[in-house]
mmCIF file of C-alpha atoms in Angstrom:
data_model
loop_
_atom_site.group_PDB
_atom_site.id
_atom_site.type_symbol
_atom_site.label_atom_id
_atom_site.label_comp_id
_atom_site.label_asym_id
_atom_site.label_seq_id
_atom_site.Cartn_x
_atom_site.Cartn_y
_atom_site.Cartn_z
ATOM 1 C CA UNK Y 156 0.000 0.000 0.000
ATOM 2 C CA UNK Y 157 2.618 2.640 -1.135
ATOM 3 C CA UNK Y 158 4.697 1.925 1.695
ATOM 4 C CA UNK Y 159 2.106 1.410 4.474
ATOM 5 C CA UNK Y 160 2.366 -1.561 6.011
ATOM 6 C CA UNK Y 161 -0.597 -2.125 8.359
ATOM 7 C CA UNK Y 162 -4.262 -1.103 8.168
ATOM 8 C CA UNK Y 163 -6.626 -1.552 11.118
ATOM 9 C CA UNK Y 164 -10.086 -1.966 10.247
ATOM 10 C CA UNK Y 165 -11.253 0.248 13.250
ATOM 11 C CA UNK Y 166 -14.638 -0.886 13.622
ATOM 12 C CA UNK Y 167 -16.620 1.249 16.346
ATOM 13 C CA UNK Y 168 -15.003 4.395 14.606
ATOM 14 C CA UNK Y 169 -16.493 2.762 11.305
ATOM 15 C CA UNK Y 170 -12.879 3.778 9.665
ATOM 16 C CA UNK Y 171 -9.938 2.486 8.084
ATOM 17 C CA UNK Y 172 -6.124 3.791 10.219
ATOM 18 C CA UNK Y 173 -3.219 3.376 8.418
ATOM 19 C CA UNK Y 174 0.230 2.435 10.258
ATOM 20 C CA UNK Y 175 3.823 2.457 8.441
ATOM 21 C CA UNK Y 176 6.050 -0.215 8.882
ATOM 22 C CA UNK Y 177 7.549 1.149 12.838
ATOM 23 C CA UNK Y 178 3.833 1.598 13.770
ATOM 24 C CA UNK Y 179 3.413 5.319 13.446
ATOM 25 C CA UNK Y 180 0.200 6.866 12.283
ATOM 26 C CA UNK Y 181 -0.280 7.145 8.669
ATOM 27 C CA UNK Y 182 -3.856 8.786 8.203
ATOM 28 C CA UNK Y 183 -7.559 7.362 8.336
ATOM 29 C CA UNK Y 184 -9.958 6.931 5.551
ATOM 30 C CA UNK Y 185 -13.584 7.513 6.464
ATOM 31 C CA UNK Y 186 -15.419 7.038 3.844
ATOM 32 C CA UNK Y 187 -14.965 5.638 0.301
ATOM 33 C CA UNK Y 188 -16.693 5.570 -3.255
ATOM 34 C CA UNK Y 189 -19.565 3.541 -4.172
ATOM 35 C CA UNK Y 190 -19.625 1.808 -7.839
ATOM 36 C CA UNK Y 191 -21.788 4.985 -8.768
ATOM 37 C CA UNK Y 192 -19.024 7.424 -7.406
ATOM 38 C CA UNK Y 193 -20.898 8.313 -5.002
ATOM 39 C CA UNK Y 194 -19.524 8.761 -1.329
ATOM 40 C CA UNK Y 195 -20.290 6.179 1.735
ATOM 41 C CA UNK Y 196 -19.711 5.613 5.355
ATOM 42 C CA UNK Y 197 -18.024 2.086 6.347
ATOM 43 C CA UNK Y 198 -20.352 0.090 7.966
ATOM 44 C CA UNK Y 199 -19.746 -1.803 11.353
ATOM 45 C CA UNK Y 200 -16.324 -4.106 10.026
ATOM 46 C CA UNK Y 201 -15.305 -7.278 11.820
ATOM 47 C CA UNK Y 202 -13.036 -8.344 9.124
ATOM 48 C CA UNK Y 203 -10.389 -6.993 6.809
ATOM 49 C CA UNK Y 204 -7.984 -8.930 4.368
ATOM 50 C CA UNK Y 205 -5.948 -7.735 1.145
ATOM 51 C CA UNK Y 206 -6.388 -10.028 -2.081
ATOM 52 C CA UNK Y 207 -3.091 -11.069 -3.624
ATOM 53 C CA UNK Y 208 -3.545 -8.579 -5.956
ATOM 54 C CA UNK Y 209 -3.549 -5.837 -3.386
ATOM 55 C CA UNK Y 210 -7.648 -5.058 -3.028
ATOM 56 C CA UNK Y 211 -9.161 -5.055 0.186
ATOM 57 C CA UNK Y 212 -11.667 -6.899 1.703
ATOM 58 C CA UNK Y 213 -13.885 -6.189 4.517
ATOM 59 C CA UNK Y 214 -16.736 -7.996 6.628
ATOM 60 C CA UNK Y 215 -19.424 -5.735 6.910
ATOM 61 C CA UNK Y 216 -21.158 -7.443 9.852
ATOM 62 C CA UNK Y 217 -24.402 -4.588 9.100
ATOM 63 C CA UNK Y 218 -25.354 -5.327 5.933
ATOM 64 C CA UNK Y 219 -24.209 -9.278 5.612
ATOM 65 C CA UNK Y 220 -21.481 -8.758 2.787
ATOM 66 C CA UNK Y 221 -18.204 -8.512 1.799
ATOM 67 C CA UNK Y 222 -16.687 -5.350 0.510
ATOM 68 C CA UNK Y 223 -14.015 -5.382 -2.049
ATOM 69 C CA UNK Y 224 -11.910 -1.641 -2.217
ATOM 70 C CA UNK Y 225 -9.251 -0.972 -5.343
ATOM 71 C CA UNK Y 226 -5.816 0.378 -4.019
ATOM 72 C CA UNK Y 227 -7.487 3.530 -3.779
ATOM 73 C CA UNK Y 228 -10.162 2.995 -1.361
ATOM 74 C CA UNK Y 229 -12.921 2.930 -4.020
ATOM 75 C CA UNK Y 230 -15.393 0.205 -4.302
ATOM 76 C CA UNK Y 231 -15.060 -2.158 -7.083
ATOM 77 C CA UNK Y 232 -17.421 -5.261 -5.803
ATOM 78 C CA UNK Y 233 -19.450 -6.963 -3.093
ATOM 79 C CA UNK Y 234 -20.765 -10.109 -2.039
ATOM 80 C CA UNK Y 235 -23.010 -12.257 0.343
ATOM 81 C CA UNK Y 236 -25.964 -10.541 1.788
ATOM 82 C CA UNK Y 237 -27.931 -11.503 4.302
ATOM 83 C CA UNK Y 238 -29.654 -14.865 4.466
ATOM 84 C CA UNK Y 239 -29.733 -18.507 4.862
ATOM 85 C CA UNK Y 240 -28.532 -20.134 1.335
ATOM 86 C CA UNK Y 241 -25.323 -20.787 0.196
ATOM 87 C CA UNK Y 242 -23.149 -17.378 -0.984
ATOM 88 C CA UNK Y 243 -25.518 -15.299 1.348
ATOM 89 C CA UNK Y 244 -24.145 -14.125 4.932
ATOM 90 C CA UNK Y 245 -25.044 -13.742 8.504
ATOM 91 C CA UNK Y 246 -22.869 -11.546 10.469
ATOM 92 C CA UNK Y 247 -19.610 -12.362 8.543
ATOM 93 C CA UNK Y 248 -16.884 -12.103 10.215
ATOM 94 C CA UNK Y 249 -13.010 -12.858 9.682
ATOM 95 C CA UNK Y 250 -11.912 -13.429 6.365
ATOM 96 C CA UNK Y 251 -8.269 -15.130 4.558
ATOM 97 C CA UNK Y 252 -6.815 -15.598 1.128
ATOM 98 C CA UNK Y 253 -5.137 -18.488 -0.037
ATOM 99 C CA UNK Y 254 -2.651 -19.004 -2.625
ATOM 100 C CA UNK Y 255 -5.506 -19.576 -5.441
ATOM 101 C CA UNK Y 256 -6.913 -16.382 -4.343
ATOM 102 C CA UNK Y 257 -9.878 -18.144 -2.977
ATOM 103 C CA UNK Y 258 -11.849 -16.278 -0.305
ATOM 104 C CA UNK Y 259 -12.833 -17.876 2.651
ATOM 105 C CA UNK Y 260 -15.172 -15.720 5.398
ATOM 106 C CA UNK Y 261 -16.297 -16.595 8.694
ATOM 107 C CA UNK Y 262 -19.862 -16.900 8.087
ATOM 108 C CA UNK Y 263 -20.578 -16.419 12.036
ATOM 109 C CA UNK Y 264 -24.573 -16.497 12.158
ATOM 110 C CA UNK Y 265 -25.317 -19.195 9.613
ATOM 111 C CA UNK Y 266 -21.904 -21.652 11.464
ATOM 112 C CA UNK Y 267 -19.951 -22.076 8.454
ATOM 113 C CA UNK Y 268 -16.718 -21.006 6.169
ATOM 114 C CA UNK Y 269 -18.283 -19.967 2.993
ATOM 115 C CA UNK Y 270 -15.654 -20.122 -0.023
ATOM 116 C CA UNK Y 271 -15.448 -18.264 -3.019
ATOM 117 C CA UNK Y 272 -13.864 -17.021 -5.949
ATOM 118 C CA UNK Y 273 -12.204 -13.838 -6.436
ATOM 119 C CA UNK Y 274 -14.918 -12.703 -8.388
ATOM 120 C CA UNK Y 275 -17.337 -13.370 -5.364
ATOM 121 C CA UNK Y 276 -19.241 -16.639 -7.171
ATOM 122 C CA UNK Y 277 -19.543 -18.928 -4.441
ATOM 123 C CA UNK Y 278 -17.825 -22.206 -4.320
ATOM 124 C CA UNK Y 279 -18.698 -24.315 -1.398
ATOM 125 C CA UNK Y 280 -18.677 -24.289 2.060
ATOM 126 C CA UNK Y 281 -17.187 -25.627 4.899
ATOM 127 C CA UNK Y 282 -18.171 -26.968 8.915
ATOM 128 C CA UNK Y 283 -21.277 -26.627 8.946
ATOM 129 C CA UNK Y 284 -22.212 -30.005 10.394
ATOM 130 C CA UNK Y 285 -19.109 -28.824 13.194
ATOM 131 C CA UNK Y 286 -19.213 -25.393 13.587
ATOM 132 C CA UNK Y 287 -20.977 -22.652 16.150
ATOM 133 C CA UNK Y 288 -20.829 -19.231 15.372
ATOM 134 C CA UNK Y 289 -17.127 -19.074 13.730
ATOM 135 C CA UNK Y 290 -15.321 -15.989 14.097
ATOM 136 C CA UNK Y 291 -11.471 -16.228 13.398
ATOM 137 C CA UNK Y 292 -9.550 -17.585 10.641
ATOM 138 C CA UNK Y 293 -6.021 -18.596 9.020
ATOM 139 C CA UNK Y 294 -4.631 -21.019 6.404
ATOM 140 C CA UNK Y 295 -1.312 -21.939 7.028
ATOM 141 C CA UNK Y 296 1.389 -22.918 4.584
ATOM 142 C CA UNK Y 297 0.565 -26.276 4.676
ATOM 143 C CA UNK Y 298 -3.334 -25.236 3.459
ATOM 144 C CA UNK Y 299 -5.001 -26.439 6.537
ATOM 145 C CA UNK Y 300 -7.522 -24.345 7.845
ATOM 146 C CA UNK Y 301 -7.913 -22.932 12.046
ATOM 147 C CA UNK Y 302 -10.956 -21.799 12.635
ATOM 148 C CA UNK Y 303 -11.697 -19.778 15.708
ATOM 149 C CA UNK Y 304 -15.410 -20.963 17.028
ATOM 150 C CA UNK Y 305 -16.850 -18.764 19.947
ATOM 151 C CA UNK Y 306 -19.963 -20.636 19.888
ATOM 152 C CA UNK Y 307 -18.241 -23.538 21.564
ATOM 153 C CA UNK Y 308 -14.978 -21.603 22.990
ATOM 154 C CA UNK Y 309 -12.814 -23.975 20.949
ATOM 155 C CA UNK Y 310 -10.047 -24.177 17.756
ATOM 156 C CA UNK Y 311 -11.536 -26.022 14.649
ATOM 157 C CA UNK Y 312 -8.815 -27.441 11.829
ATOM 158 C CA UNK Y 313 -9.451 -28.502 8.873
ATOM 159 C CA UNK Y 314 -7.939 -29.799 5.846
ATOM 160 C CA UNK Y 315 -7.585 -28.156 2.715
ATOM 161 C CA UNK Y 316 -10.759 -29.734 0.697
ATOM 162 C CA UNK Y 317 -12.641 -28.763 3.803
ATOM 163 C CA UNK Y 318 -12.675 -32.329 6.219
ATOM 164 C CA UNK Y 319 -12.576 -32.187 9.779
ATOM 165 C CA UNK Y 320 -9.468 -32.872 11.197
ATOM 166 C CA UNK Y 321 -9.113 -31.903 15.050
ATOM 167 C CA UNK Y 322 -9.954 -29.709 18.053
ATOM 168 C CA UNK Y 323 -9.006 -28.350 20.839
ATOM 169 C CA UNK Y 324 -10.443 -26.594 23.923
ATOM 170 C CA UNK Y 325 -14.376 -26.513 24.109
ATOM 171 C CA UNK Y 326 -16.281 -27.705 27.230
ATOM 172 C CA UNK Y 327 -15.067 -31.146 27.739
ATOM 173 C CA UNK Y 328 -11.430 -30.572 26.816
ATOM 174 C CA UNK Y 329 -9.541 -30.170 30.231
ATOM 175 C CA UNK Y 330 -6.160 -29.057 28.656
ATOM 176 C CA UNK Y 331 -7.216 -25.837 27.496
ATOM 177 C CA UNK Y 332 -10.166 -23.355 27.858
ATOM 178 C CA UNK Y 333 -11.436 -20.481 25.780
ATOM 179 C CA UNK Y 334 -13.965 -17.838 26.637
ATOM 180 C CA UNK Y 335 -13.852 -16.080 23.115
ATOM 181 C CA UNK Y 336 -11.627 -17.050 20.739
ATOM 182 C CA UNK Y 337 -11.835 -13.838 17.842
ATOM 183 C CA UNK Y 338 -8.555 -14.462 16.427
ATOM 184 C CA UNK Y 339 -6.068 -17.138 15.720
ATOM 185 C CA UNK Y 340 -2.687 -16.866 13.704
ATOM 186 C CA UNK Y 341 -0.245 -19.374 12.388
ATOM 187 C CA UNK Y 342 3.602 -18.080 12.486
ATOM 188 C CA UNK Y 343 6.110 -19.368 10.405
ATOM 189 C CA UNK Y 344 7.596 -21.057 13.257
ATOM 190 C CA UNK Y 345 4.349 -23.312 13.544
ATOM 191 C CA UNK Y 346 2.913 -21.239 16.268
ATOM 192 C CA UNK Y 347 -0.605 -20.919 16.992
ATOM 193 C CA UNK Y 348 -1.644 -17.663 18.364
ATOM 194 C CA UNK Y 349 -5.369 -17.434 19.612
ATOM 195 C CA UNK Y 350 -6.658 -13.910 20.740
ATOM 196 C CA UNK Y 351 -9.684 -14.446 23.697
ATOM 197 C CA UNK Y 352 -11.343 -11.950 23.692
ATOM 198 C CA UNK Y 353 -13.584 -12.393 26.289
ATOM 199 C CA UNK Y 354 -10.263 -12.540 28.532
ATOM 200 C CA UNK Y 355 -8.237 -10.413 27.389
ATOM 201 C CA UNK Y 356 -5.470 -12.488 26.444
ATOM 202 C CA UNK Y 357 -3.268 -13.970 23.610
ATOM 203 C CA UNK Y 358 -2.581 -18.031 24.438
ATOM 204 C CA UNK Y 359 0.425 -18.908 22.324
ATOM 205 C CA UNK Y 360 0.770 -22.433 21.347
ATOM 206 C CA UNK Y 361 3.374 -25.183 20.096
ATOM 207 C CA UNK Y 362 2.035 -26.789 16.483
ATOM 208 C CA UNK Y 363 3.548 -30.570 16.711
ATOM 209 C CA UNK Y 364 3.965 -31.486 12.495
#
């Protein structure tokens, strides 16, 4: 992004902040350009992600879609919408990339990963004999998919084609607890990073390959 490193969907200020590379401020954008040029408010974000081609994408929890933004912060796309069928969204929520430039979002209310293309045709979706209320989301290198499910305070993987693999916390798992978990990262050191945000806290975990 020209040299900025970091933007920060900053949701309750419905805005975009911009951070360069040692964290300083960059700027906000408030607003942005419809596909009729004409000027909007962001609506209440709980996602962002940039395509491999360098377009944003952001969860707009409010109006059950996905917005897609040009390097410039001008809207060139959307998809979802609210309902119950497959390619429409309930409160979406996190949403990753992979190498094929599929999207995958959090699709929290229906309890699902809904995947599609970069075009926004949907593909297929994902957990929804498993999942409650998903919220966070990575793909790691490998192509394996963490899911982070508040409706059970667990981790969900799965494999690339979308088969259940494992878990971990949830009520009857005794080695770890979640209240909330929002977030979860994969490092390049196979570390698992899980934001609770119902705590307040980042749990930092081992991956065993």
């Amino acid at each position: 992004d020209g040299g900025i490193n970091i933007l920060v969907a900053d949701s309750q200020n419905r805005r975009l902040v911009r951070f360069d590379r040692n964290l300083n401020f960059a700027g906000s954008i408030d607003t942005y350009l419809d596909m009729s040029q004409t000027e909007r408010n962001f609506g209440l974000m709980a996602g962002i992600k940039f395509t491999n081609q360098g377009d944003i994408l952001l969860s707009d929890t409010e109006e059950d879609r996905i917005l897609k933004l040009d390097g410039f912060y001008n809207m060139s796309g959307e998809f979802g919408g609210f309902g119950y069928g497959f390619g429409q969204l309930r409160e979406p929520a996190a949403i990753v990339v992979d190498a094929q430039d599929k999207v995958y979002v959090a699709d929290s209310g229906n309890g699902r990963i809904a995947v599609f293309n970069p075009f926004g045709k949907f593909l297929w979706s994902i957990g929804e004999e498993e999942l409650v209320a998903p919220r966070g989301l990575e793909i790691d290198t490998s192509g394996l998919l963490w899911v982070g499910e508040v409706g059970r305070g667990r981790v969900v993987v799965f494999s690339k084609e979308g088969r259940f693999l494992k878990e971990f916390g949830g009520g009857d798992d005794h080695r770890v607890s979640f209240s909330y978990p929002t977030s979860v990262r994969v490092s390049s050191e196979n570390r698992l990073y899980v934001l609770d945000g119902r705590e307040g806290s980042l749990k930092i975990f081992e991956i065993m390959r």
